[in-house]
């Protein structure tokens, strides 16, 4: 399986990452990655950018080094009702928005608390995907989360970096991917790169997909056209609200 779009990356704006957008684009071009999403952390993360950063992403070119730059964010879930640290007025300006738990932003809750929070987040029309839901620190009811993703037309991320920086994630990610396969829910793959050299790295994700025989039809990242079509669909959906 060849992945050509990276939907989860961080630049120096996140405060604990080390490359510029230009450096990320140069590395992506070397690896024949056709697009990547700039998904810097929301302001609740210590060292993260202020809201103006996300409002001003329009100044970033759509293409750098022939690589499509997808303007986005990784927003932090800050309570169990699904409140986020970037308001809708800013989210609606972005192309692709991940939402996730980080224990520096919210204390881990019960399985029920964590599950309900993700379901509430997926009700937000500006959220596109749930990032690293396999994190064992925030245990969830996997079938319920995947079912909600199907109901609300959201994506579930399989995060390449989780297998290293979030010990215990592998089995959870495998279970999540198998449940997505069972329910026919589409997934996205993020490198979670915090330095340019890691953009487009998916060896662990691809190994997992090979192990479970994941259908390519459920993996959004194998085609840039998948995302361009999704952006058109999202725009039409939001216009109807």
mmCIF file of C-alpha atoms in Angstrom:
data_model
loop_
_atom_site.group_PDB
_atom_site.id
_atom_site.type_symbol
_atom_site.label_atom_id
_atom_site.label_comp_id
_atom_site.label_asym_id
_atom_site.label_seq_id
_atom_site.Cartn_x
_atom_site.Cartn_y
_atom_site.Cartn_z
ATOM 1 C CA UNK A 1 0.000 0.000 0.000
ATOM 2 C CA UNK A 2 1.434 3.371 -1.024
ATOM 3 C CA UNK A 3 0.441 6.380 1.059
ATOM 4 C CA UNK A 4 0.831 9.744 -0.674
ATOM 5 C CA UNK A 5 -0.941 12.114 1.749
ATOM 6 C CA UNK A 6 0.137 12.761 5.345
ATOM 7 C CA UNK A 7 -2.734 14.116 7.419
ATOM 8 C CA UNK A 8 -0.921 14.837 10.694
ATOM 9 C CA UNK A 9 2.236 16.955 10.943
ATOM 10 C CA UNK A 10 3.607 19.676 13.200
ATOM 11 C CA UNK A 11 5.805 22.677 12.460
ATOM 12 C CA UNK A 12 7.833 24.929 14.752
ATOM 13 C CA UNK A 13 4.561 26.743 15.530
ATOM 14 C CA UNK A 14 3.571 23.856 17.828
ATOM 15 C CA UNK A 15 6.370 24.835 20.189
ATOM 16 C CA UNK A 16 7.904 21.372 20.524
ATOM 17 C CA UNK A 17 8.461 20.629 16.834
ATOM 18 C CA UNK A 18 11.512 21.623 14.853
ATOM 19 C CA UNK A 19 10.863 22.349 11.159
ATOM 20 C CA UNK A 20 9.232 25.055 9.068
ATOM 21 C CA UNK A 21 6.476 24.451 6.530
ATOM 22 C CA UNK A 22 9.039 24.966 3.755
ATOM 23 C CA UNK A 23 11.342 22.327 5.257
ATOM 24 C CA UNK A 24 8.436 19.913 5.602
ATOM 25 C CA UNK A 25 7.451 20.510 1.973
ATOM 26 C CA UNK A 26 11.011 19.942 0.740
ATOM 27 C CA UNK A 27 11.195 16.610 2.565
ATOM 28 C CA UNK A 28 7.736 15.592 1.360
ATOM 29 C CA UNK A 29 8.773 16.280 -2.233
ATOM 30 C CA UNK A 30 11.874 14.076 -1.821
ATOM 31 C CA UNK A 31 9.642 11.224 -0.654
ATOM 32 C CA UNK A 32 7.051 11.713 -3.406
ATOM 33 C CA UNK A 33 4.423 12.683 -0.847
ATOM 34 C CA UNK A 34 1.788 14.597 -2.801
ATOM 35 C CA UNK A 35 0.249 16.492 0.120
ATOM 36 C CA UNK A 36 0.479 16.957 3.848
ATOM 37 C CA UNK A 37 -1.715 18.648 6.412
ATOM 38 C CA UNK A 38 -0.205 21.268 8.694
ATOM 39 C CA UNK A 39 -1.954 20.368 11.951
ATOM 40 C CA UNK A 40 -0.243 22.353 14.673
ATOM 41 C CA UNK A 41 -1.530 21.998 18.212
ATOM 42 C CA UNK A 42 -4.272 24.224 19.537
ATOM 43 C CA UNK A 43 -3.458 26.941 22.105
ATOM 44 C CA UNK A 44 -4.263 24.816 25.159
ATOM 45 C CA UNK A 45 -1.071 22.856 24.513
ATOM 46 C CA UNK A 46 1.821 24.565 26.278
ATOM 47 C CA UNK A 47 3.985 26.304 23.701
ATOM 48 C CA UNK A 48 1.280 26.074 21.060
ATOM 49 C CA UNK A 49 0.296 28.986 18.826
ATOM 50 C CA UNK A 50 -2.346 31.593 19.535
ATOM 51 C CA UNK A 51 -5.625 31.539 17.602
ATOM 52 C CA UNK A 52 -4.307 34.118 15.134
ATOM 53 C CA UNK A 53 -1.930 31.481 13.773
ATOM 54 C CA UNK A 54 -4.870 29.420 12.523
ATOM 55 C CA UNK A 55 -6.737 32.452 11.259
ATOM 56 C CA UNK A 56 -3.719 33.507 9.212
ATOM 57 C CA UNK A 57 -2.994 30.173 7.500
ATOM 58 C CA UNK A 58 -4.524 31.661 4.365
ATOM 59 C CA UNK A 59 -1.153 33.308 3.658
ATOM 60 C CA UNK A 60 0.466 29.880 3.203
ATOM 61 C CA UNK A 61 0.551 28.883 -0.484
ATOM 62 C CA UNK A 62 -1.634 25.967 -1.502
ATOM 63 C CA UNK A 63 1.385 24.342 -3.114
ATOM 64 C CA UNK A 64 5.076 24.391 -2.154
ATOM 65 C CA UNK A 65 7.612 22.349 -4.148
ATOM 66 C CA UNK A 66 4.675 20.786 -6.021
ATOM 67 C CA UNK A 67 3.326 19.464 -2.721
ATOM 68 C CA UNK A 68 -0.237 20.384 -1.764
ATOM 69 C CA UNK A 69 -0.329 22.083 1.642
ATOM 70 C CA UNK A 70 -3.520 21.272 3.544
ATOM 71 C CA UNK A 71 -4.284 23.928 6.134
ATOM 72 C CA UNK A 72 -5.474 22.461 9.384
ATOM 73 C CA UNK A 73 -5.058 22.009 13.120
ATOM 74 C CA UNK A 74 -4.925 19.404 15.838
ATOM 75 C CA UNK A 75 -7.375 20.750 18.363
ATOM 76 C CA UNK A 76 -7.327 19.690 21.984
ATOM 77 C CA UNK A 77 -10.380 18.232 23.688
ATOM 78 C CA UNK A 78 -10.572 20.086 26.991
ATOM 79 C CA UNK A 79 -13.636 18.603 28.699
ATOM 80 C CA UNK A 80 -15.862 15.554 28.495
ATOM 81 C CA UNK A 81 -18.729 17.389 26.851
ATOM 82 C CA UNK A 82 -16.442 17.726 23.819
ATOM 83 C CA UNK A 83 -15.345 21.365 24.158
ATOM 84 C CA UNK A 84 -12.342 22.227 21.984
ATOM 85 C CA UNK A 85 -9.581 24.799 22.407
ATOM 86 C CA UNK A 86 -10.204 26.412 19.009
ATOM 87 C CA UNK A 87 -13.667 27.924 18.486
ATOM 88 C CA UNK A 88 -15.813 27.153 15.461
ATOM 89 C CA UNK A 89 -15.240 30.626 14.048
ATOM 90 C CA UNK A 90 -11.618 29.638 13.434
ATOM 91 C CA UNK A 91 -12.238 25.972 12.631
ATOM 92 C CA UNK A 92 -14.522 26.866 9.746
ATOM 93 C CA UNK A 93 -11.581 28.549 7.968
ATOM 94 C CA UNK A 94 -9.522 25.347 7.956
ATOM 95 C CA UNK A 95 -9.495 22.490 5.474
ATOM 96 C CA UNK A 96 -8.772 19.536 7.736
ATOM 97 C CA UNK A 97 -9.154 19.401 11.512
ATOM 98 C CA UNK A 98 -8.043 16.646 13.858
ATOM 99 C CA UNK A 99 -9.316 16.432 17.432
ATOM 100 C CA UNK A 100 -7.473 14.549 20.143
ATOM 101 C CA UNK A 101 -6.821 13.947 23.803
ATOM 102 C CA UNK A 102 -3.554 15.013 25.461
ATOM 103 C CA UNK A 103 -3.073 14.476 29.166
ATOM 104 C CA UNK A 104 -1.410 17.870 29.475
ATOM 105 C CA UNK A 105 -4.726 19.435 28.422
ATOM 106 C CA UNK A 106 -7.271 17.162 30.100
ATOM 107 C CA UNK A 107 -7.036 14.552 32.820
ATOM 108 C CA UNK A 108 -7.858 11.046 31.540
ATOM 109 C CA UNK A 109 -11.380 10.005 32.405
ATOM 110 C CA UNK A 110 -13.265 6.729 32.581
ATOM 111 C CA UNK A 111 -13.929 4.684 29.444
ATOM 112 C CA UNK A 112 -17.445 6.120 29.414
ATOM 113 C CA UNK A 113 -16.189 9.703 29.854
ATOM 114 C CA UNK A 114 -13.594 9.371 27.117
ATOM 115 C CA UNK A 115 -16.001 7.673 24.736
ATOM 116 C CA UNK A 116 -18.745 10.263 25.249
ATOM 117 C CA UNK A 117 -16.262 13.088 24.715
ATOM 118 C CA UNK A 118 -15.163 11.681 21.340
ATOM 119 C CA UNK A 119 -18.753 11.140 20.262
ATOM 120 C CA UNK A 120 -19.647 14.716 21.202
ATOM 121 C CA UNK A 121 -16.611 16.007 19.312
ATOM 122 C CA UNK A 122 -17.634 14.100 16.192
ATOM 123 C CA UNK A 123 -20.949 15.945 16.225
ATOM 124 C CA UNK A 124 -19.041 19.158 15.476
ATOM 125 C CA UNK A 125 -19.370 19.798 11.715
ATOM 126 C CA UNK A 126 -15.873 21.289 11.483
ATOM 127 C CA UNK A 127 -14.075 18.222 12.867
ATOM 128 C CA UNK A 128 -12.835 15.804 10.218
ATOM 129 C CA UNK A 129 -11.024 13.084 12.153
ATOM 130 C CA UNK A 130 -10.170 11.777 15.603
ATOM 131 C CA UNK A 131 -6.401 11.607 16.112
ATOM 132 C CA UNK A 132 -4.592 8.741 17.872
ATOM 133 C CA UNK A 133 -7.692 7.209 19.516
ATOM 134 C CA UNK A 134 -5.602 4.138 20.323
ATOM 135 C CA UNK A 135 -3.793 5.981 23.113
ATOM 136 C CA UNK A 136 -4.115 3.606 26.097
ATOM 137 C CA UNK A 137 -4.046 6.541 28.542
ATOM 138 C CA UNK A 138 -7.511 7.493 27.240
ATOM 139 C CA UNK A 139 -9.309 4.172 26.958
ATOM 140 C CA UNK A 140 -12.500 4.182 24.899
ATOM 141 C CA UNK A 141 -15.285 1.858 23.852
ATOM 142 C CA UNK A 142 -13.895 1.148 20.393
ATOM 143 C CA UNK A 143 -17.060 -0.182 18.692
ATOM 144 C CA UNK A 144 -19.038 2.834 19.949
ATOM 145 C CA UNK A 145 -16.419 5.332 18.731
ATOM 146 C CA UNK A 146 -16.186 3.698 15.302
ATOM 147 C CA UNK A 147 -19.972 3.535 15.048
ATOM 148 C CA UNK A 148 -20.170 7.275 15.813
ATOM 149 C CA UNK A 149 -17.565 7.974 13.134
ATOM 150 C CA UNK A 150 -19.784 6.142 10.674
ATOM 151 C CA UNK A 151 -22.901 8.007 11.816
ATOM 152 C CA UNK A 152 -21.304 11.460 11.609
ATOM 153 C CA UNK A 153 -19.115 10.807 8.535
ATOM 154 C CA UNK A 154 -15.812 11.296 10.355
ATOM 155 C CA UNK A 155 -12.464 9.591 9.909
ATOM 156 C CA UNK A 156 -10.492 7.607 12.437
ATOM 157 C CA UNK A 157 -6.742 8.118 12.457
ATOM 158 C CA UNK A 158 -4.170 5.351 12.664
ATOM 159 C CA UNK A 159 -1.114 7.209 13.910
ATOM 160 C CA UNK A 160 2.321 5.949 12.856
ATOM 161 C CA UNK A 161 4.095 7.574 15.791
ATOM 162 C CA UNK A 162 1.756 6.169 18.439
ATOM 163 C CA UNK A 163 3.399 2.756 18.231
ATOM 164 C CA UNK A 164 6.584 4.357 19.612
ATOM 165 C CA UNK A 165 5.630 7.335 21.794
ATOM 166 C CA UNK A 166 2.424 5.913 23.267
ATOM 167 C CA UNK A 167 3.394 2.471 24.609
ATOM 168 C CA UNK A 168 0.555 -0.002 24.439
ATOM 169 C CA UNK A 169 -1.046 1.648 21.400
ATOM 170 C CA UNK A 170 -0.378 -1.134 18.911
ATOM 171 C CA UNK A 171 -3.043 -3.563 20.074
ATOM 172 C CA UNK A 172 -5.572 -0.738 20.463
ATOM 173 C CA UNK A 173 -4.804 0.570 16.976
ATOM 174 C CA UNK A 174 -5.123 -2.932 15.581
ATOM 175 C CA UNK A 175 -8.506 -3.359 17.253
ATOM 176 C CA UNK A 176 -9.616 0.050 15.973
ATOM 177 C CA UNK A 177 -8.503 -0.732 12.415
ATOM 178 C CA UNK A 178 -10.270 -4.105 12.518
ATOM 179 C CA UNK A 179 -13.450 -2.441 13.786
ATOM 180 C CA UNK A 180 -13.234 0.156 10.994
ATOM 181 C CA UNK A 181 -12.826 -2.675 8.512
ATOM 182 C CA UNK A 182 -15.850 -4.457 10.018
ATOM 183 C CA UNK A 183 -18.078 -1.357 9.972
ATOM 184 C CA UNK A 184 -16.773 0.061 6.694
ATOM 185 C CA UNK A 185 -15.423 3.255 8.284
ATOM 186 C CA UNK A 186 -12.671 5.099 6.456
ATOM 187 C CA UNK A 187 -9.365 5.817 8.153
ATOM 188 C CA UNK A 188 -6.642 8.410 7.717
ATOM 189 C CA UNK A 189 -2.955 7.887 8.375
ATOM 190 C CA UNK A 190 -0.804 10.465 10.100
ATOM 191 C CA UNK A 191 2.944 10.416 10.613
ATOM 192 C CA UNK A 192 2.564 12.873 13.520
ATOM 193 C CA UNK A 193 5.889 14.279 12.324
ATOM 194 C CA UNK A 194 7.490 16.818 14.621
ATOM 195 C CA UNK A 195 10.521 17.244 12.369
ATOM 196 C CA UNK A 196 10.749 17.262 8.586
ATOM 197 C CA UNK A 197 12.574 13.920 8.350
ATOM 198 C CA UNK A 198 9.497 12.106 9.659
ATOM 199 C CA UNK A 199 6.965 13.521 7.236
ATOM 200 C CA UNK A 200 5.483 10.717 5.139
ATOM 201 C CA UNK A 201 6.718 7.913 7.402
ATOM 202 C CA UNK A 202 4.126 5.138 7.527
ATOM 203 C CA UNK A 203 6.082 1.900 7.857
ATOM 204 C CA UNK A 204 4.320 0.905 11.086
ATOM 205 C CA UNK A 205 0.859 1.785 9.804
ATOM 206 C CA UNK A 206 1.460 -0.055 6.547
ATOM 207 C CA UNK A 207 2.713 -3.098 8.476
ATOM 208 C CA UNK A 208 -0.470 -3.121 10.536
ATOM 209 C CA UNK A 209 -2.660 -2.748 7.454
ATOM 210 C CA UNK A 210 -0.843 -5.627 5.774
ATOM 211 C CA UNK A 211 -1.311 -7.788 8.869
ATOM 212 C CA UNK A 212 -5.086 -7.281 8.956
ATOM 213 C CA UNK A 213 -5.560 -7.083 5.170
ATOM 214 C CA UNK A 214 -7.043 -3.587 5.365
ATOM 215 C CA UNK A 215 -8.956 -2.726 2.183
ATOM 216 C CA UNK A 216 -7.404 0.163 0.276
ATOM 217 C CA UNK A 217 -10.908 1.500 -0.302
ATOM 218 C CA UNK A 218 -11.044 2.429 3.404
ATOM 219 C CA UNK A 219 -7.683 4.230 3.445
ATOM 220 C CA UNK A 220 -8.066 7.865 2.395
ATOM 221 C CA UNK A 221 -4.333 8.576 2.160
ATOM 222 C CA UNK A 222 -3.611 6.493 -0.925
ATOM 223 C CA UNK A 223 -4.871 9.276 -3.181
ATOM 224 C CA UNK A 224 -4.790 13.069 -3.136
ATOM 225 C CA UNK A 225 -7.971 13.032 -5.208
ATOM 226 C CA UNK A 226 -9.726 11.377 -2.245
ATOM 227 C CA UNK A 227 -9.068 14.483 -0.182
ATOM 228 C CA UNK A 228 -9.887 16.976 -2.911
ATOM 229 C CA UNK A 229 -13.225 15.229 -3.344
ATOM 230 C CA UNK A 230 -13.762 15.218 0.422
ATOM 231 C CA UNK A 231 -13.067 18.961 0.613
ATOM 232 C CA UNK A 232 -15.740 19.556 -2.039
ATOM 233 C CA UNK A 233 -18.173 17.345 -0.125
ATOM 234 C CA UNK A 234 -17.382 19.116 3.153
ATOM 235 C CA UNK A 235 -17.911 22.539 1.592
ATOM 236 C CA UNK A 236 -21.281 21.526 0.193
ATOM 237 C CA UNK A 237 -22.306 19.978 3.520
ATOM 238 C CA UNK A 238 -21.429 23.106 5.470
ATOM 239 C CA UNK A 239 -23.232 25.352 2.979
ATOM 240 C CA UNK A 240 -26.440 23.434 3.647
ATOM 241 C CA UNK A 241 -26.295 24.154 7.390
#
